[in-house]
Coordinates of C-alpha atoms in Angstrom, one line a residue:
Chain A
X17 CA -3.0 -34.6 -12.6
X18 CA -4.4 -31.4 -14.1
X19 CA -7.8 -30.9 -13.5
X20 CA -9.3 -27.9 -16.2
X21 CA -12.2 -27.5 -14.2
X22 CA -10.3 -26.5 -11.1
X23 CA -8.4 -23.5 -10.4
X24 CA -4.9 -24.2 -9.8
X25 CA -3.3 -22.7 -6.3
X26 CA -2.0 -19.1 -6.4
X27 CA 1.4 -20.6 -5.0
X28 CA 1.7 -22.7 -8.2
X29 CA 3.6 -20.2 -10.9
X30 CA 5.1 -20.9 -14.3
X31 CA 8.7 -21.4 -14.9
X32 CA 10.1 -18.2 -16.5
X33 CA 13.5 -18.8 -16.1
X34 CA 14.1 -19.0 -20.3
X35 CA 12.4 -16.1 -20.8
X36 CA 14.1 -13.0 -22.1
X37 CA 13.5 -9.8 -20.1
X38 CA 13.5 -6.1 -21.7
X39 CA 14.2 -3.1 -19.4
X40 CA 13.1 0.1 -21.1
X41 CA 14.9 2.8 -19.5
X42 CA 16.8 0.1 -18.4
X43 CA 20.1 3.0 -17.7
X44 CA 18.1 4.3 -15.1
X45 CA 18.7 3.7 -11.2
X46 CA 15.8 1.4 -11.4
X47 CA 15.9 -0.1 -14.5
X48 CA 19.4 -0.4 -14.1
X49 CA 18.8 -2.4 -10.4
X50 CA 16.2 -4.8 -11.8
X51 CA 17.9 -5.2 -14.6
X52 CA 21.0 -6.2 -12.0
X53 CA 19.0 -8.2 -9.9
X54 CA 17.7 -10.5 -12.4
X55 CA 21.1 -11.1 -14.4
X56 CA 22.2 -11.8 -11.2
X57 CA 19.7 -14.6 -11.2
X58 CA 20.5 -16.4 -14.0
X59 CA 17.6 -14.2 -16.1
X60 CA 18.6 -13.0 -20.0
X61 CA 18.3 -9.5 -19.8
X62 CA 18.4 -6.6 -22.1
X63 CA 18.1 -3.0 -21.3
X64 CA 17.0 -0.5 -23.7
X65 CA 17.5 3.4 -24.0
X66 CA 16.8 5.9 -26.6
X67 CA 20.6 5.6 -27.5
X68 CA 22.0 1.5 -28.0
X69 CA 25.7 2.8 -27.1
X70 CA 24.4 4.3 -24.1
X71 CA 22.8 0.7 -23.4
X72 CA 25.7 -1.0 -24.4
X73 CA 27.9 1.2 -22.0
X74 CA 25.2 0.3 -19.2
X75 CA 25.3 -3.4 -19.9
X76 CA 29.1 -3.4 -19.6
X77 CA 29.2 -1.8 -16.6
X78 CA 26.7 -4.0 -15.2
X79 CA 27.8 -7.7 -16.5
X80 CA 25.9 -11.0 -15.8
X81 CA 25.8 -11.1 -19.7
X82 CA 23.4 -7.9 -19.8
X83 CA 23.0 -6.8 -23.1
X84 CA 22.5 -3.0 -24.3
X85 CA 19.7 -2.3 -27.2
X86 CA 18.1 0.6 -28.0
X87 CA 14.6 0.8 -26.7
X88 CA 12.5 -0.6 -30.3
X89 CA 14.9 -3.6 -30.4
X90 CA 14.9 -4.1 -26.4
X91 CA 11.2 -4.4 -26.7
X92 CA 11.5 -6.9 -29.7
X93 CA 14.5 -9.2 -28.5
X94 CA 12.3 -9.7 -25.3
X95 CA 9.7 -11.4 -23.9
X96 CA 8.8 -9.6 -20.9
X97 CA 9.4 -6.0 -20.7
X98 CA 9.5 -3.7 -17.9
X99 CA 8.7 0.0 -18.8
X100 CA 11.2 1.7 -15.9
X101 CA 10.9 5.1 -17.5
X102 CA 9.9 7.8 -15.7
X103 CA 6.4 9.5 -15.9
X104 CA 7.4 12.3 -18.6
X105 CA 8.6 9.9 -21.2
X106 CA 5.8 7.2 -20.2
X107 CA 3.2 8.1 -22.9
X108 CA 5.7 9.3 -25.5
X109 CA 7.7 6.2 -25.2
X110 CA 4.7 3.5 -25.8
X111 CA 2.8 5.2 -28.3
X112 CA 6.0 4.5 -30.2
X113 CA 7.1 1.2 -29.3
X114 CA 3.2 -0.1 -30.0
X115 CA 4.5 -2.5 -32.3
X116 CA 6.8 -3.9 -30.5
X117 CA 5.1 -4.6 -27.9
X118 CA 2.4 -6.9 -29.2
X119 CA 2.2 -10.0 -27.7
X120 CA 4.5 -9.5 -25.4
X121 CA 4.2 -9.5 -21.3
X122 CA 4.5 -5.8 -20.2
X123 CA 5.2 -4.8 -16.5
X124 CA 4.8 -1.2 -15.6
X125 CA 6.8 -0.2 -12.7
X126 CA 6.3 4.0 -12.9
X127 CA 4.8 6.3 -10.3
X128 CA 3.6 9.2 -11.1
X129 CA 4.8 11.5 -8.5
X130 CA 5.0 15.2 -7.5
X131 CA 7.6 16.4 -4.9
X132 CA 7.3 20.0 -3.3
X133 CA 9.3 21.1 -0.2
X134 CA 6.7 19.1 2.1
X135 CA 7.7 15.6 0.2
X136 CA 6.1 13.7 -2.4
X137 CA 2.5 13.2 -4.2
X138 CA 1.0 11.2 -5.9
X139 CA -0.1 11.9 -9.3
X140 CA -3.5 11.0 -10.8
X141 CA -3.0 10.5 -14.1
X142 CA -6.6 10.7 -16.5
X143 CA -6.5 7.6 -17.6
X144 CA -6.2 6.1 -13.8
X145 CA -3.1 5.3 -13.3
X146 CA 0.2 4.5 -15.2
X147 CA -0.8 1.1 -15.5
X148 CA -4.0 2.1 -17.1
X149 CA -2.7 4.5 -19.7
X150 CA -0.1 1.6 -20.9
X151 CA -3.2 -0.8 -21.4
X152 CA -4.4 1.9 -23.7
X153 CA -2.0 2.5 -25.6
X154 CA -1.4 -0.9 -26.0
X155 CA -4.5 -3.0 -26.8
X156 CA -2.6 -6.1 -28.2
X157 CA 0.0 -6.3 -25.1
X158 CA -0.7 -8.0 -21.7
X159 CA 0.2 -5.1 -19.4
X160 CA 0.2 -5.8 -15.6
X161 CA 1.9 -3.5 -13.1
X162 CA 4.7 -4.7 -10.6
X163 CA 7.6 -4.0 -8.9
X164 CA 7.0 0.0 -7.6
X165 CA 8.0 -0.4 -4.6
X166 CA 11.9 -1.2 -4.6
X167 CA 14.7 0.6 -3.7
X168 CA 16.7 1.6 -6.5
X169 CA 19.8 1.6 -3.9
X170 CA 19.0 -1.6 -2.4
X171 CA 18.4 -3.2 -6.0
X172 CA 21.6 -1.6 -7.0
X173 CA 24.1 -2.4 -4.2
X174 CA 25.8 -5.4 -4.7
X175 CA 26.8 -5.9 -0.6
X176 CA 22.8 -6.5 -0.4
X177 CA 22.3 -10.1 -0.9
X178 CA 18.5 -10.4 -0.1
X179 CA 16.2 -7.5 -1.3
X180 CA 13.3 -7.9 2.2
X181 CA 9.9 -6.9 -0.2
X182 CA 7.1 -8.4 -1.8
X183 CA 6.1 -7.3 -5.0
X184 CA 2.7 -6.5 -5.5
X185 CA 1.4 -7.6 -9.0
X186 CA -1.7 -6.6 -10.8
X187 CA -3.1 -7.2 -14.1
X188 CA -6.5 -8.4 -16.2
X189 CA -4.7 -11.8 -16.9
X190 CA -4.1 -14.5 -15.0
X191 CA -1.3 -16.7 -17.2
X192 CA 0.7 -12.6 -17.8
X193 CA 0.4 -11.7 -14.0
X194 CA 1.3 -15.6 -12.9
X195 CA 4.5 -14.5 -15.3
X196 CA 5.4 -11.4 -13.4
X197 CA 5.2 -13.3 -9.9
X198 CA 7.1 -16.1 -11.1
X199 CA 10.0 -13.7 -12.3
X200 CA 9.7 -11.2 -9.0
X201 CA 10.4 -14.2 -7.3
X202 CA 13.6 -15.2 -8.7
X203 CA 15.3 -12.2 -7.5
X204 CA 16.4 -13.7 -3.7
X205 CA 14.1 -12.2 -1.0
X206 CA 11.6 -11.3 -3.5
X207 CA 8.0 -12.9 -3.9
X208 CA 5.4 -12.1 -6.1
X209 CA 2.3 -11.5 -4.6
X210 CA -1.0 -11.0 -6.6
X211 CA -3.0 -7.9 -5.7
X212 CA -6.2 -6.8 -8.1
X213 CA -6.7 -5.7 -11.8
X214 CA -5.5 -2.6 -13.2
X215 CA -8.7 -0.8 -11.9
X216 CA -6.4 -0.7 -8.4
X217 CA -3.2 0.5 -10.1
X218 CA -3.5 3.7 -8.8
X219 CA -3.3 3.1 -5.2
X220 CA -0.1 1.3 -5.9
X221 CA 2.0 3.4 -7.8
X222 CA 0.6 5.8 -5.7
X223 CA 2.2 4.3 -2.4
X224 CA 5.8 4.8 -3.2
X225 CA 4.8 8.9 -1.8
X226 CA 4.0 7.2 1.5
X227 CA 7.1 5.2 1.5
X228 CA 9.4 8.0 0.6
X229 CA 7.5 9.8 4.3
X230 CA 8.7 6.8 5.8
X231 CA 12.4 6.7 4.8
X232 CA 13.1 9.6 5.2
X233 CA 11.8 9.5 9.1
X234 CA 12.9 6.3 9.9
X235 CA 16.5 6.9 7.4
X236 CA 15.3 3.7 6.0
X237 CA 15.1 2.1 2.8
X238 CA 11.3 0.7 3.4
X239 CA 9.8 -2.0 1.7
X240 CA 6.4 -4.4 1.5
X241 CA 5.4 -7.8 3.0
X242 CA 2.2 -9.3 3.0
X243 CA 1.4 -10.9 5.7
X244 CA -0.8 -14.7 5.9
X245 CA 0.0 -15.2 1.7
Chain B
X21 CA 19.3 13.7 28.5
X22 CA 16.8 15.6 26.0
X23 CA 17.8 17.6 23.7
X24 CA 15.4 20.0 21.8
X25 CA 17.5 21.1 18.9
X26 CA 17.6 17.6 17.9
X27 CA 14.8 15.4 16.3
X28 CA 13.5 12.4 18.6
X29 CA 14.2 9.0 16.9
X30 CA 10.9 7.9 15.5
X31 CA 11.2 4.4 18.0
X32 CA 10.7 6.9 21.0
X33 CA 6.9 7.0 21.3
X34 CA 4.9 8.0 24.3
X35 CA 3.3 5.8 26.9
X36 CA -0.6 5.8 26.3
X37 CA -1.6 3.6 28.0
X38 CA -3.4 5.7 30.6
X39 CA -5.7 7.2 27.5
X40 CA -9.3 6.4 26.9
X41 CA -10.1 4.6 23.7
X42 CA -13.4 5.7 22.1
X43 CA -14.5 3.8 18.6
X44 CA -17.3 5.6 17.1
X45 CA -19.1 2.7 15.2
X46 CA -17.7 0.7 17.6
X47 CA -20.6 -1.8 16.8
X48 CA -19.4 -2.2 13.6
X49 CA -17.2 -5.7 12.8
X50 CA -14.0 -3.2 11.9
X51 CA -15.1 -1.4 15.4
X52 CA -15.9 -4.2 17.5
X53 CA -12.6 -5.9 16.4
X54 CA -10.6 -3.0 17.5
X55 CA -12.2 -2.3 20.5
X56 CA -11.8 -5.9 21.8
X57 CA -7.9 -6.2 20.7
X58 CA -7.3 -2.4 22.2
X59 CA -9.3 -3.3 25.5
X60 CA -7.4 -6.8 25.8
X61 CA -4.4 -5.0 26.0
X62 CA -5.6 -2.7 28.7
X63 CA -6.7 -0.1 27.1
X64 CA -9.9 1.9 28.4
X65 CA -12.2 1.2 25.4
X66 CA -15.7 3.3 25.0
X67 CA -17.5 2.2 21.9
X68 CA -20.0 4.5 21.0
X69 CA -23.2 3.6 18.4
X70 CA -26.5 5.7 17.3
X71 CA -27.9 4.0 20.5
X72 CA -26.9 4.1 23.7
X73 CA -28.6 0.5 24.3
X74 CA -27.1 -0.7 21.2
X75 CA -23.7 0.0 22.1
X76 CA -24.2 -1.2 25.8
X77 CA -24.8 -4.3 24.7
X78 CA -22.3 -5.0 21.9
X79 CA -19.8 -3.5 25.1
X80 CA -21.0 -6.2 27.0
X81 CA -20.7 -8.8 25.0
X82 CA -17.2 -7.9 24.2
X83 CA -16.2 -7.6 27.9
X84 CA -12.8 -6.4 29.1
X85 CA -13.9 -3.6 31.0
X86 CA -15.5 -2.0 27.3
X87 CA -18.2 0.3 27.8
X88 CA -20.8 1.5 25.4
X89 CA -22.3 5.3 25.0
X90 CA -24.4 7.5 21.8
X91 CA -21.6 8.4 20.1
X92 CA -21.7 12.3 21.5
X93 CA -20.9 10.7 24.5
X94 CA -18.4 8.3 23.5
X95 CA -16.2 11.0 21.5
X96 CA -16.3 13.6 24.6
X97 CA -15.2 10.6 27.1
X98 CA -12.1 9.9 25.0
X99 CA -8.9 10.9 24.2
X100 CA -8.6 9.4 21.3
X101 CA -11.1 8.8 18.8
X102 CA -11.4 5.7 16.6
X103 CA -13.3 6.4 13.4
X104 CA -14.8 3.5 12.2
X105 CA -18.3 4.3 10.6
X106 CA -19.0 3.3 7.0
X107 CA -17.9 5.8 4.5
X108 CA -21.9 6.5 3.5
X109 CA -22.1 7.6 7.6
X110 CA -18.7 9.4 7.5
X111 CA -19.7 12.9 6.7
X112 CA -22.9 13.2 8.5
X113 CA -21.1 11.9 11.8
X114 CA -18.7 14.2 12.0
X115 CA -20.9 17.4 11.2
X116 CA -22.5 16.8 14.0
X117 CA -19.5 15.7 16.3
X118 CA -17.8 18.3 15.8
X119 CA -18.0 20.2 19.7
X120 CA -16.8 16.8 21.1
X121 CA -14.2 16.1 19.2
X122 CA -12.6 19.6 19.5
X123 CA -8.7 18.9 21.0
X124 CA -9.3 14.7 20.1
X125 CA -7.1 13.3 18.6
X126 CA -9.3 11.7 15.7
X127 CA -7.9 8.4 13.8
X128 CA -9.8 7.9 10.3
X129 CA -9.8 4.2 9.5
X130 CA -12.3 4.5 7.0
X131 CA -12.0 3.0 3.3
X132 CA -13.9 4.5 0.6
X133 CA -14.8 1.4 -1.3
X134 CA -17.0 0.1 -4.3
X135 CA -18.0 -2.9 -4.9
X136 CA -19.1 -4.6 -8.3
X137 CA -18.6 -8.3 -9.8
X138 CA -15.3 -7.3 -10.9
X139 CA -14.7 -7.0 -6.7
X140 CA -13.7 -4.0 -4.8
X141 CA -12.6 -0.8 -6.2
X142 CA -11.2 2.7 -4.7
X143 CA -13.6 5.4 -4.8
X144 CA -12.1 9.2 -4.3
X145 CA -13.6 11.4 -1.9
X146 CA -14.1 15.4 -3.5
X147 CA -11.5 16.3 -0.2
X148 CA -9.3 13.8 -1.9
X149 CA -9.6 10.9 0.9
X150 CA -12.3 10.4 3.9
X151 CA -8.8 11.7 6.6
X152 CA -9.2 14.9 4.5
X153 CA -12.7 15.1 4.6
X154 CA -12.0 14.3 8.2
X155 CA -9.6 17.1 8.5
X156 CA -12.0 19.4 6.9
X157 CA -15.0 18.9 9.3
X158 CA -12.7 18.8 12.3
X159 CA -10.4 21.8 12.1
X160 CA -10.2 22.2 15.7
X161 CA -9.3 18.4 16.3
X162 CA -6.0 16.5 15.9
X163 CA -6.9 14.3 12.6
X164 CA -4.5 11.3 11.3
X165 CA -5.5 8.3 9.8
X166 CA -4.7 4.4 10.5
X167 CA -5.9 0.7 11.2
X168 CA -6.9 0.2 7.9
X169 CA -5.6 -2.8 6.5
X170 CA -6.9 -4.7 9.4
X171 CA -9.0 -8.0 9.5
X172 CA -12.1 -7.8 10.8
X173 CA -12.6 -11.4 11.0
X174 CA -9.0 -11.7 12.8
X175 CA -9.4 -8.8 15.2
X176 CA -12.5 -10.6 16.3
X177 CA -11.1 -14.2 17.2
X178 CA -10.3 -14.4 20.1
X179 CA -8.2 -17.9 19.0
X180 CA -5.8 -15.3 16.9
X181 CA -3.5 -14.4 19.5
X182 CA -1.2 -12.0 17.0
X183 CA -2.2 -9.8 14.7
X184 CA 0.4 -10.0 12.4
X185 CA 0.5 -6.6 10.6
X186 CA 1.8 -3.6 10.6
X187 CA -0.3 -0.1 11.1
X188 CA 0.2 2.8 8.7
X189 CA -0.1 5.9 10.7
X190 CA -0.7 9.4 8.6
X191 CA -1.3 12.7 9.8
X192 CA 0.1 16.3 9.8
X193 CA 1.5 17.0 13.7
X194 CA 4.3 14.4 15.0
X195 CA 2.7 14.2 18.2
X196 CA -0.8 13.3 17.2
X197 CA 0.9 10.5 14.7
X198 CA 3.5 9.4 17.6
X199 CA 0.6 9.0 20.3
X200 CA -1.5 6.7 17.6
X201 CA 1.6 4.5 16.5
X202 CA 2.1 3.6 20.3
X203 CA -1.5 2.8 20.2
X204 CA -1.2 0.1 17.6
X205 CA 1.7 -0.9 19.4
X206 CA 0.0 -1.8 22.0
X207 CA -2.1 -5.0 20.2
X208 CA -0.1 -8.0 20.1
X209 CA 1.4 -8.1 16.6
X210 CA 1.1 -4.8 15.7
X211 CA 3.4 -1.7 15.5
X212 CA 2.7 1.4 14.6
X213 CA 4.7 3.0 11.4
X214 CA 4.7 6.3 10.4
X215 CA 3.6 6.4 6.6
X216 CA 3.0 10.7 5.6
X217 CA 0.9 13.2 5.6
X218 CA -2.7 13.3 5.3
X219 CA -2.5 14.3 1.4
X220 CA -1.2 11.0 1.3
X221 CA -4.1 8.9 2.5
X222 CA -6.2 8.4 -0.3
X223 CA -3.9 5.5 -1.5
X224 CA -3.8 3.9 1.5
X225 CA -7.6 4.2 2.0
X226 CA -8.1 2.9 -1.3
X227 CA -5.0 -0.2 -0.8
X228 CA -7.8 -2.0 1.0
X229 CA -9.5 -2.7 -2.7
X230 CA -6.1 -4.6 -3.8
X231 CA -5.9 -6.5 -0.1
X232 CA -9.6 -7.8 -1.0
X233 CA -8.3 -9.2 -4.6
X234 CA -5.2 -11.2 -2.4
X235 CA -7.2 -12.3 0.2
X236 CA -9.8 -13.6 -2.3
X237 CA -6.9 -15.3 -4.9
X238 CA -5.4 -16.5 -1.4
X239 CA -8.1 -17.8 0.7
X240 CA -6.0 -15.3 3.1
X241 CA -6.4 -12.4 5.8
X242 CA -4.0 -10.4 4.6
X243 CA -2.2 -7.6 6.3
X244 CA 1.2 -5.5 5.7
X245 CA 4.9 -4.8 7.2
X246 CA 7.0 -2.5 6.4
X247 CA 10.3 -4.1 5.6
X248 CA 13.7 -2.1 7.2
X249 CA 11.6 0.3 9.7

């Protein structure tokens, strides 16, 4: 029934439900929410940190068979990996795992933010965006970008049952960012929703500044749909 | 029942109803769209053109009570002031509408875009987004910025009876911001959300480029909501 010559519909995504998923700063509040949410959905999942007991600790506390690593062997056990570090570390943190990463599907969730006493910024970063400077450092990975829009308490509350977002996902290739849609989407309440190459990363990441204005006037906890996808 | 000590909840906006609606470039498909939806709900809608003729007859055609004007005209007629030139028009416009638009309040909608084979990519203004530039050239008017993320080709048919998408609202003064979220309000579909401050709008200028990827990988029209607001 496959037909080479045709494109096949943007609703029709791989299943990535063997797939093991790496969480670099994976002890984070983010990290440590995705890393919830998708044990939670049946996904293998390892989080990594700079120290593999601090992991483990992390893992423990979080159950669903989460596993602690530190960051090199997160990256290496896994098959996707989400980069949930924060801006500082970002650059420090791939130009080391470079290795590691080849081959593998990377997803980078950071912002680069500012905050002052009138709220947040957004950073511009030289290379473009987060996104971009990850692709440079690593040439033989698939990076895309995805999931910068969560709420680390919503992601991290067990009571929540459904987290209400889509997830906007970028990326240069189609087969890495059908991947990350696929796997935003097994988190219940979660779709993945393609939204432009890495060239557009930085209006993304840069977003979560404009949601932070709305939470905090609205005391809400504000996420993304789109609308006719 | 008011008390001034305490902030209003950000649901409580005012009735505008009664304002006149002016959309410079108001001939424009982004223009005409929102001048038909905004005019459809009752609003008083002036679009205003480089020609007084031209914008007569584009008024015409849209009916509901729309009237046309130059665009001096149109901006000292209104109360509020839709901004919906291209970006190459932006600059030059507002240099020289500046006396009229003194006390407006003054909604950029206006996405800096490029466009190559790749598709549609953000450019950055020097001010840092067109609402600043906006803010810049107008500092004696009332500048936010919204109605970005809109479908031309929705707003326009008249067989769309929703508009199913919610309207980031930007700006510096609550009022200004409150008075253009009950606008969107009042389009079937819509609702107003407040999303920051004007330092803020370059990424939601630029958000348009990653909508253009969906809509193309989609077949779609796509638009936002705001999830918990």
């Amino acid at each position: 029934m496959t037909d080479a010559t045709k494109p096949s519909s943007p609703y029709d995504l791989p299943d990535v439900s063997g797939l093991v998923v790496g969480v670099l700063g994976g002890t984070g509040d983010q990290g440590r929410g995705l890393a919830y949410r998708l044990a939670e959905a049946g996904q293998q999942v390892v989080i990594g940190s700079r120290s593999a007991d601090r992991a483990a600790n992390a893992a423990a506390e979080l159950g669903h068979g989460v596993r602690g690593a530190d960051n090199a062997r997160c990256a290496r056990e896994s098959d996707i990996v989400i980069i949930a570090v924060p801006w500082d570390g970002h650059k420090a943190l791939l130009e080391t795992l470079r290795p590691e990463l080849v081959g593998k599907i990377v997803v980078d969730c950071v912002n680069p933010l500012g905050f002052d006493k009138k709220g947040a910024y957004a950073l511009k970063p030289e290379e473009g965006s987060a996104a971009e400077q990850a692709a440079l450092l690593l040439p033989e990975s698939r990076v895309t970008a995805a999931f910068h829009h969560l709420s680390a308490v919503l992601l991290q509350d067990p009571g929540v049952e459904q987290v209400d977002t889509d997830v906007l996902v970028l990326g240069e290739e189609r087969a890495a960012t059908d991947a990350v849609q696929a796997l935003a989407g097994r988190i219940p309440g979660m779709r993945g929703v393609y939204a432009g190459r890495l060239r557009n990363a930085h209006q993304v990441e840069a977003l979560v500044a404009n949601l932070i204005s709305t939470n905090r006037r609205y005391k809400a906890h504000a996420g993304l749909r789109v609308t006719d996808v």
